[in-house]
Tab-separated table of C-alpha atoms and ligand atoms in Angstrom:
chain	number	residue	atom	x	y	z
A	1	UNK	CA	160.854	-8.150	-125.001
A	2	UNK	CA	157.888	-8.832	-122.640
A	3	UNK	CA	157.933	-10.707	-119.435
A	4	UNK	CA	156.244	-12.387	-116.700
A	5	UNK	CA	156.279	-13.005	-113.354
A	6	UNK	CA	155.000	-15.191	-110.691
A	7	UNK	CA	155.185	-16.770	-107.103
A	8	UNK	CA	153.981	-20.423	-106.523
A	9	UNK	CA	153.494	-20.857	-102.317
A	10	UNK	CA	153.625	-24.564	-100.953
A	11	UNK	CA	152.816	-25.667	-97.574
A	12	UNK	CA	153.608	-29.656	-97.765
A	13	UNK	CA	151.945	-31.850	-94.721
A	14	UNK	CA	155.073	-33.741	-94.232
A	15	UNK	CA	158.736	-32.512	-93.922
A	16	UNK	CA	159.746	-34.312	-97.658
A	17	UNK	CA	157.795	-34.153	-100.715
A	18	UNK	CA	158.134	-34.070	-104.275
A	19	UNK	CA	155.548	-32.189	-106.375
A	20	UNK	CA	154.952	-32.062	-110.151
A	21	UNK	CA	154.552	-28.286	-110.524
A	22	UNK	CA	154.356	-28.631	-114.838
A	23	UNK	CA	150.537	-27.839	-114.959
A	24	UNK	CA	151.387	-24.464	-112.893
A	25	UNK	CA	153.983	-23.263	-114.523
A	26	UNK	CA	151.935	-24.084	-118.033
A	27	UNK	CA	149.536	-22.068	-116.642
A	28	UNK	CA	152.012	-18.894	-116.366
A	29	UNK	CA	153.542	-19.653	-119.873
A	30	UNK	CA	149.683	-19.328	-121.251
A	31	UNK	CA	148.506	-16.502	-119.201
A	32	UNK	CA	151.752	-14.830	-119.969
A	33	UNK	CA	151.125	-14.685	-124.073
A	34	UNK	CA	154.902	-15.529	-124.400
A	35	UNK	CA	155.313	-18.067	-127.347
A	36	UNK	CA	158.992	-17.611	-127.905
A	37	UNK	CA	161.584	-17.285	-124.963
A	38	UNK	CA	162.648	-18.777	-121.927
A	39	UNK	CA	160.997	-20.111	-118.680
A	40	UNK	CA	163.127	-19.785	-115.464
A	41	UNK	CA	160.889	-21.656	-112.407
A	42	UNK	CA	163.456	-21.339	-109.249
A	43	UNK	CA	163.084	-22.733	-105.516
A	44	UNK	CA	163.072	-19.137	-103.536
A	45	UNK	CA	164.372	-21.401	-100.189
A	46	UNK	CA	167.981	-22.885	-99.542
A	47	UNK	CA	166.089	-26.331	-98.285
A	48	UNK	CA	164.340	-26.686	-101.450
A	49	UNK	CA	164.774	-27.730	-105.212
A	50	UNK	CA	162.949	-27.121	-108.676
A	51	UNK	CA	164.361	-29.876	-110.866
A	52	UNK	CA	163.314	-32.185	-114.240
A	53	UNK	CA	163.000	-35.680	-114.362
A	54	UNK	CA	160.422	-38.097	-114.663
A	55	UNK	CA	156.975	-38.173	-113.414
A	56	UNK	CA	157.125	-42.063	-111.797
A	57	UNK	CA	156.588	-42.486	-108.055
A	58	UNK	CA	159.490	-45.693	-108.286
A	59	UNK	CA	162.127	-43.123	-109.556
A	60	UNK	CA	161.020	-40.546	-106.676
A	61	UNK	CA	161.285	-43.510	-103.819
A	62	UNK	CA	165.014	-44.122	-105.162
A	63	UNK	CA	165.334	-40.390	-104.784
A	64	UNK	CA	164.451	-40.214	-101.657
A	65	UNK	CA	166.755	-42.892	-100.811
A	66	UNK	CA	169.712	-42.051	-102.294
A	67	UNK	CA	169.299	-38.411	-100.681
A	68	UNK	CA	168.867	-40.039	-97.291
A	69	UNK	CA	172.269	-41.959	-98.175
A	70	UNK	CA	173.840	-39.233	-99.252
A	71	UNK	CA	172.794	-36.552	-96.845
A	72	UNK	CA	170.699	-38.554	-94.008
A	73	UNK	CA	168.366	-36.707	-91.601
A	74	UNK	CA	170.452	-36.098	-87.890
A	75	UNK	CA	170.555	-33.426	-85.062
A	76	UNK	CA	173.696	-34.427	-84.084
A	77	UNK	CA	175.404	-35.050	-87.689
A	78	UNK	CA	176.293	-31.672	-88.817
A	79	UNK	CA	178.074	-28.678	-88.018
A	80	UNK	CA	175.012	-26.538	-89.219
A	81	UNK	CA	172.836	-28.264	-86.803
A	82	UNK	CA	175.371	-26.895	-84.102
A	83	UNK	CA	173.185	-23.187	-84.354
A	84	UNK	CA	170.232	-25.166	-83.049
A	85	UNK	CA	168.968	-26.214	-86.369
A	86	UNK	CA	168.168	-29.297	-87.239
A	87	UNK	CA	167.945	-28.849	-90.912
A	88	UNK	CA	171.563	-29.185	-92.290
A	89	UNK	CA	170.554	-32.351	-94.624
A	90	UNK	CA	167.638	-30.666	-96.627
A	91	UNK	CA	170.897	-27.577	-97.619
A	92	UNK	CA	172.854	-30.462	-98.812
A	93	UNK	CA	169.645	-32.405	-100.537
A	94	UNK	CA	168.775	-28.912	-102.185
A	95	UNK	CA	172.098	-28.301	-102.976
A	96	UNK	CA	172.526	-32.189	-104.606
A	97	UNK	CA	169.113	-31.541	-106.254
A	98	UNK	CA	169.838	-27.925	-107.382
A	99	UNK	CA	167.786	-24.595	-107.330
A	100	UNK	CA	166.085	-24.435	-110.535
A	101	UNK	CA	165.138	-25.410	-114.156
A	102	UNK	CA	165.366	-23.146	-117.616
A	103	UNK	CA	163.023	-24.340	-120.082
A	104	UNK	CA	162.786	-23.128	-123.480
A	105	UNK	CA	159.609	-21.600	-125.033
A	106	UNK	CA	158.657	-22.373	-128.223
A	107	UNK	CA	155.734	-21.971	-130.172
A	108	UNK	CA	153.360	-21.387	-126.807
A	109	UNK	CA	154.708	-24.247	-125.522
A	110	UNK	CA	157.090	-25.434	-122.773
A	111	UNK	CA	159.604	-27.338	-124.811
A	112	UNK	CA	159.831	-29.911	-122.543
A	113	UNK	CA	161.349	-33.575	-123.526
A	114	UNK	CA	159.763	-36.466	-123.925
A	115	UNK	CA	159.784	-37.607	-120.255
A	116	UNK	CA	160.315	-34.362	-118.596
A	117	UNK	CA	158.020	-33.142	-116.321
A	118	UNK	CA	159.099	-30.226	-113.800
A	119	UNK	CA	159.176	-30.843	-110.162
A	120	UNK	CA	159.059	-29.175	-106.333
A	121	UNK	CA	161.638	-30.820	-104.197
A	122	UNK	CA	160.831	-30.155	-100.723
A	123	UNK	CA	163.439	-31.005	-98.218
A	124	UNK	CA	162.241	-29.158	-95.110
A	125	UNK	CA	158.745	-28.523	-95.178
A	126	UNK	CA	155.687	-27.956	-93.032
A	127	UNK	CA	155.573	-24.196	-93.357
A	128	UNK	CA	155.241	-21.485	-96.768
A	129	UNK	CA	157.655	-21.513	-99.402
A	130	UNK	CA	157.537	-19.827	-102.555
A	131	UNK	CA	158.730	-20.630	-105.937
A	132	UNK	CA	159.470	-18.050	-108.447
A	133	UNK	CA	158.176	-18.517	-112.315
A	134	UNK	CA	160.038	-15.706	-114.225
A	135	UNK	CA	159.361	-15.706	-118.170
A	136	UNK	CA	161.072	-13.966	-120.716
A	137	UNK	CA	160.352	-13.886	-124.677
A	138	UNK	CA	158.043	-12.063	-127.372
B	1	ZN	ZN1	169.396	-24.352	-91.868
């Protein structure tokens, strides 16, 4: 079995982004030589998400949204934010959002669907983050 390994840094201007990181990871899969195995590509931060879903800038407003809803920015909101943080909502939006995507590897290729693109979910940004790209195959 071979395998591969490798760190993606981001630095996002604003404190929320969402970043297709498909071409990147493609990039690994080809340097890599794998053509049959399995791509892990994990958020190496607790206030950040890998995830799949579409590439359409309507569906990542709603996102946004419904995170806000769900988890909305506040000092004074959380327990967390009690240590002097003021982070608590990006935990729960990474947590909501989860920590990574396992794609399969077939033929060279990510085996991605249709639709599926893979995505950077930053949550609490303005300073480095890394995201690991760990593949596995022959
Ligand atoms: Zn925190």
């Amino acid at each position: 079995m071979r395998s591969a390994t490798h760190y993606l840094w981001f630095n996002t201007p604003n404190k929320y982004a969402f970043l297709n990181i498909t071409p990147q990871v493609e990039e690994q899969l080809d340097q890599s030589g794998i053509k049959e195995g399995l791509c892990l590509v994990n958020a190496m931060h607790i206030t950040s998400s890998v995830f799949i879903n579409d590439d359409e800038s309507g569906l990542h407003r709603d996102f946004s949204v419904w995170l806000e809803k769900l988890a909305p920015f506040g000092k004074d909101k959380y327990q967390h934010n009690l240590t002097g943080e003021d982070n608590a909502d990006a935990h729960l939006k990474r947590t909501i959002m989860g920590r990574e995507a396992v794609v399969a590897v077939t033929q060279g290729k990510l085996d991605l669907g249709p639709w599926e693109q893979i995505f950077y979910g930053e949550f609490d940004g303005q300073r480095k983050k890394r995201v690991l790209i760990k593949i596995i195959g022959e």
